[in-house]
DNA sequence: TGGCCGATATGCT
DNA sequence: GCATATCGGCCAA
């Protein structure tokens, strides 16, 4: 199956968030199935609002990498979405598939189930370079369509203090590789 | 130019 | 489930 192109990210953010679950994310020698994402649009918790300079690309691009630092030492990987408005999805967890030995080394020998069970963890496991921020997704990543249907669970986003009522976290039902249980 | 604070991870209860 | 370490970058002024 041919990799998905940038226009995969053109629809509404919630639609893209649902659509990317079960797809395989590939970066260098490593890959994993996307099992957890969050959607950010123009809501109060979105960087489009709270970091309006660096977050402006959420409104002007889709299919581009938005990589930002948090808590001084961690990085989070997003892809911008929605050709018609501000949007991005935060990649929060993967089910590791290829290059697992490499990921184990990068993650310091944590259990395999924890290799990519969090946004900063998967950045470390895949060795995502923050300098890729602003580049097209396809410059450094590949996205393979899902091969099997997935059941999706929806719930509130994690780690934010505003707009906590919006249920814009999407997870693959029953996955053992999530950052937290739904 | 400086002060603020977080889309985290971890470890303890 | 909750507290806290930790600190660079981001925005406002």
GROMACS .gro file of C-alpha atoms (C1' of nucleotides) in nm:
model
  208
    1UNK     CA    1   0.000   0.000   0.000
    2UNK     CA    2   0.136   0.342  -0.094
    3UNK     CA    3   0.213   0.582   0.191
    4UNK     CA    4  -0.047   0.844   0.270
    5UNK     CA    5   0.026   1.191   0.133
    6UNK     CA    6   0.001   1.537   0.283
    7UNK     CA    7  -0.363   1.571   0.185
    8UNK     CA    8  -0.440   1.306   0.445
    9UNK     CA    9  -0.410   1.592   0.694
   10UNK     CA   10  -0.633   1.836   0.505
   11UNK     CA   11  -0.975   1.743   0.654
   12UNK     CA   12  -1.114   1.857   0.986
   13UNK     CA   13  -0.882   1.782   1.277
   14UNK     CA   14  -1.120   1.545   1.456
   15UNK     CA   15  -1.159   1.346   1.137
   16UNK     CA   16  -0.783   1.323   1.089
   17UNK     CA   17  -0.737   1.222   1.454
   18UNK     CA   18  -0.980   0.935   1.410
   19UNK     CA   19  -0.833   0.841   1.075
   20UNK     CA   20  -0.473   0.818   1.184
   21UNK     CA   21  -0.537   0.564   1.462
   22UNK     CA   22  -0.422   0.225   1.345
   23UNK     CA   23  -0.193   0.369   1.079
   24UNK     CA   24   0.178   0.297   1.098
   25UNK     CA   25   0.417   0.586   1.156
   26UNK     CA   26   0.765   0.534   1.012
   27UNK     CA   27   1.074   0.739   1.098
   28UNK     CA   28   1.411   0.607   0.989
   29UNK     CA   29   1.454   0.245   1.095
   30UNK     CA   30   1.171   0.265   1.349
   31UNK     CA   31   0.799   0.235   1.315
   32UNK     CA   32   0.491   0.191   1.526
   33UNK     CA   33   0.114   0.180   1.506
   34UNK     CA   34  -0.055   0.501   1.616
   35UNK     CA   35  -0.268   0.412   1.918
   36UNK     CA   36  -0.324   0.749   2.089
   37UNK     CA   37  -0.363   1.107   1.961
   38UNK     CA   38  -0.515   1.433   2.073
   39UNK     CA   39  -0.682   1.700   1.861
   40UNK     CA   40  -0.621   2.072   1.898
   41UNK     CA   41  -0.809   2.330   1.696
   42UNK     CA   42  -0.883   2.691   1.788
   43UNK     CA   43  -0.989   2.605   2.144
   44UNK     CA   44  -0.856   2.769   2.460
   45UNK     CA   45  -0.598   2.495   2.521
   46UNK     CA   46  -0.460   2.508   2.168
   47UNK     CA   47  -0.119   2.652   2.094
   48UNK     CA   48  -0.290   2.836   1.813
   49UNK     CA   49  -0.424   3.050   2.098
   50UNK     CA   50  -0.171   3.014   2.381
   51UNK     CA   51   0.144   3.029   2.170
   52UNK     CA   52   0.016   3.231   1.886
   53UNK     CA   53   0.352   3.306   1.727
   54UNK     CA   54   0.496   2.957   1.706
   55UNK     CA   55   0.148   2.811   1.688
   56UNK     CA   56   0.047   3.020   1.390
   57UNK     CA   57   0.142   2.739   1.154
   58UNK     CA   58  -0.159   2.550   1.285
   59UNK     CA   59  -0.368   2.800   1.095
   60UNK     CA   60  -0.162   2.830   0.780
   61UNK     CA   61  -0.053   2.473   0.708
   62UNK     CA   62  -0.166   2.115   0.707
   63UNK     CA   63   0.057   1.810   0.691
   64UNK     CA   64   0.348   1.995   0.850
   65UNK     CA   65   0.547   1.902   1.160
   66UNK     CA   66   0.488   2.108   1.471
   67UNK     CA   67   0.745   2.011   1.735
   68UNK     CA   68   0.755   2.201   2.060
   69UNK     CA   69   0.942   2.178   2.391
   70UNK     CA   70   0.776   2.130   2.727
   71UNK     CA   71   0.899   2.126   3.087
   72UNK     CA   72   1.244   2.226   2.972
   73UNK     CA   73   1.353   1.877   2.880
   74UNK     CA   74   1.081   1.712   2.674
   75UNK     CA   75   0.957   1.746   2.318
   76UNK     CA   76   0.620   1.673   2.164
   77UNK     CA   77   0.544   1.581   1.805
   78UNK     CA   78   0.241   1.719   1.622
   79UNK     CA   79   0.120   1.729   1.264
   80UNK     CA   80  -0.085   2.026   1.150
   81UNK     CA   81  -0.427   1.957   1.006
   82UNK     CA   82  -0.736   2.117   0.853
   83UNK     CA   83  -0.675   2.308   0.532
   84UNK     CA   84  -0.967   2.533   0.621
   85UNK     CA   85  -0.879   2.637   0.976
   86UNK     CA   86  -0.638   2.600   1.270
   87UNK     CA   87  -0.562   2.245   1.374
   88UNK     CA   88  -0.299   1.991   1.476
   89UNK     CA   89  -0.287   1.644   1.622
   90UNK     CA   90  -0.052   1.551   1.903
   91UNK     CA   91   0.094   1.204   1.863
   92UNK     CA   92   0.083   1.058   2.213
   93UNK     CA   93   0.155   0.687   2.188
   94UNK     CA   94   0.266   0.418   1.943
   95UNK     CA   95   0.268   0.042   1.946
   96UNK     CA   96   0.630  -0.031   1.849
   97UNK     CA   97   0.677  -0.247   1.539
   98UNK     CA   98   1.009  -0.208   1.358
   99UNK     CA   99   1.345  -0.103   1.498
  100UNK     CA  100   1.248  -0.203   1.849
  101UNK     CA  101   1.607  -0.280   1.949
  102UNK     CA  102   1.709   0.074   1.852
  103UNK     CA  103   1.422   0.218   2.052
  104UNK     CA  104   1.518   0.012   2.357
  105UNK     CA  105   1.865   0.162   2.350
  106UNK     CA  106   1.735   0.516   2.313
  107UNK     CA  107   1.486   0.469   2.595
  108UNK     CA  108   1.731   0.316   2.836
  109UNK     CA  109   1.591  -0.031   2.869
  110UNK     CA  110   1.240   0.047   2.986
  111UNK     CA  111   0.980  -0.228   2.930
  112UNK     CA  112   0.873  -0.253   2.566
  113UNK     CA  113   0.522  -0.148   2.655
  114UNK     CA  114   0.664   0.187   2.774
  115UNK     CA  115   0.889   0.257   2.476
  116UNK     CA  116   0.640   0.495   2.312
  117UNK     CA  117   0.367   0.532   2.576
  118UNK     CA  118   0.371   0.912   2.593
  119UNK     CA  119   0.435   1.209   2.366
  120UNK     CA  120   0.787   1.279   2.490
  121UNK     CA  121   0.867   0.910   2.505
  122UNK     CA  122   0.789   0.845   2.142
  123UNK     CA  123   0.994   1.147   2.040
  124UNK     CA  124   1.289   0.998   2.227
  125UNK     CA  125   1.230   0.646   2.098
  126UNK     CA  126   1.212   0.762   1.736
  127UNK     CA  127   1.491   1.019   1.787
  128UNK     CA  128   1.283   1.295   1.632
  129UNK     CA  129   1.499   1.600   1.565
  130UNK     CA  130   1.331   1.919   1.693
  131UNK     CA  131   1.494   2.102   1.403
  132UNK     CA  132   1.234   1.936   1.181
  133UNK     CA  133   0.977   2.177   1.320
  134UNK     CA  134   0.794   2.351   1.037
  135UNK     CA  135   0.894   2.101   0.770
  136UNK     CA  136   0.646   1.897   0.566
  137UNK     CA  137   0.554   1.570   0.737
  138UNK     CA  138   0.675   1.367   0.442
  139UNK     CA  139   1.027   1.513   0.465
  140UNK     CA  140   1.107   1.287   0.757
  141UNK     CA  141   0.812   1.052   0.813
  142UNK     CA  142   0.601   0.801   0.632
  143UNK     CA  143   0.245   0.708   0.717
  144UNK     CA  144   0.117   0.368   0.612
  145UNK     CA  145  -0.257   0.313   0.590
  146UNK     CA  146  -0.405   0.083   0.847
  147UNK     CA  147  -0.448  -0.277   0.753
  148UNK     CA  148  -0.719  -0.364   0.999
  149UNK     CA  149  -1.017  -0.176   1.134
  150UNK     CA  150  -0.973  -0.031   1.482
  151UNK     CA  151  -1.223   0.044   1.756
  152UNK     CA  152  -1.184   0.399   1.886
  153UNK     CA  153  -1.235   0.530   2.238
  154UNK     CA  154  -1.280   0.903   2.293
  155UNK     CA  155  -1.213   1.098   2.614
  156UNK     CA  156  -1.077   1.420   2.764
  157UNK     CA  157  -0.729   1.544   2.674
  158UNK     CA  158  -0.444   1.493   2.919
  159UNK     CA  159  -0.222   1.742   3.099
  160UNK     CA  160  -0.413   2.059   3.023
  161UNK     CA  161  -0.593   2.294   3.258
  162UNK     CA  162  -0.829   2.471   3.018
  163UNK     CA  163  -1.097   2.339   2.784
  164UNK     CA  164  -1.089   2.016   2.982
  165UNK     CA  165  -1.448   1.949   2.881
  166UNK     CA  166  -1.362   1.878   2.518
  167UNK     CA  167  -1.330   1.501   2.460
  168UNK     CA  168  -1.061   1.525   2.199
  169UNK     CA  169  -0.833   1.242   2.301
  170UNK     CA  170  -0.865   0.937   2.079
  171UNK     CA  171  -0.726   0.594   2.165
  172UNK     CA  172  -0.739   0.246   2.018
  173UNK     CA  173  -0.968   0.043   2.238
  174UNK     CA  174  -0.788  -0.200   2.463
  175UNK     CA  175  -0.436  -0.108   2.352
  176UNK     CA  176  -0.164  -0.192   2.605
  177UNK     CA  177   0.059   0.086   2.469
  178UNK     CA  178  -0.133   0.396   2.581
  179UNK     CA  179   0.012   0.672   2.800
  180UNK     CA  180  -0.281   0.614   3.036
  181UNK     CA  181  -0.598   0.417   3.044
  182UNK     CA  182  -0.891   0.605   2.888
  183DT     C1'  183   1.512   4.169   2.855
  184DG     C1'  184   1.314   3.902   3.225
  185DG     C1'  185   0.959   3.641   3.449
  186DC     C1'  186   0.642   3.281   3.401
  187DC     C1'  187   0.483   2.830   3.339
  188DG     C1'  188   0.368   2.402   3.103
  189DA     C1'  189  -0.020   1.920   2.531
  190DT     C1'  190   0.563   1.562   3.086
  191DA     C1'  191   0.750   1.179   3.333
  192DT     C1'  192   0.825   0.957   3.740
  193DG     C1'  193   0.789   0.792   4.185
  194DC     C1'  194   0.547   0.757   4.599
  195DT     C1'  195   0.099   0.680   4.869
  196DG     C1'  196  -0.433   0.929   4.229
  197DC     C1'  197  -0.115   1.321   4.343
  198DA     C1'  198   0.296   1.588   4.417
  199DT     C1'  199   0.717   1.760   4.229
  200DA     C1'  200   1.153   1.800   3.978
  201DT     C1'  201   1.322   2.103   3.629
  202DC     C1'  202   1.434   2.465   3.285
  203DG     C1'  203   1.421   2.644   2.816
  204DG     C1'  204   1.135   2.891   2.535
  205DC     C1'  205   0.769   3.200   2.467
  206DC     C1'  206   0.525   3.623   2.509
  207DA     C1'  207   0.441   4.074   2.689
  208DA     C1'  208   0.633   4.491   2.783
   0.00000   0.00000   0.00000
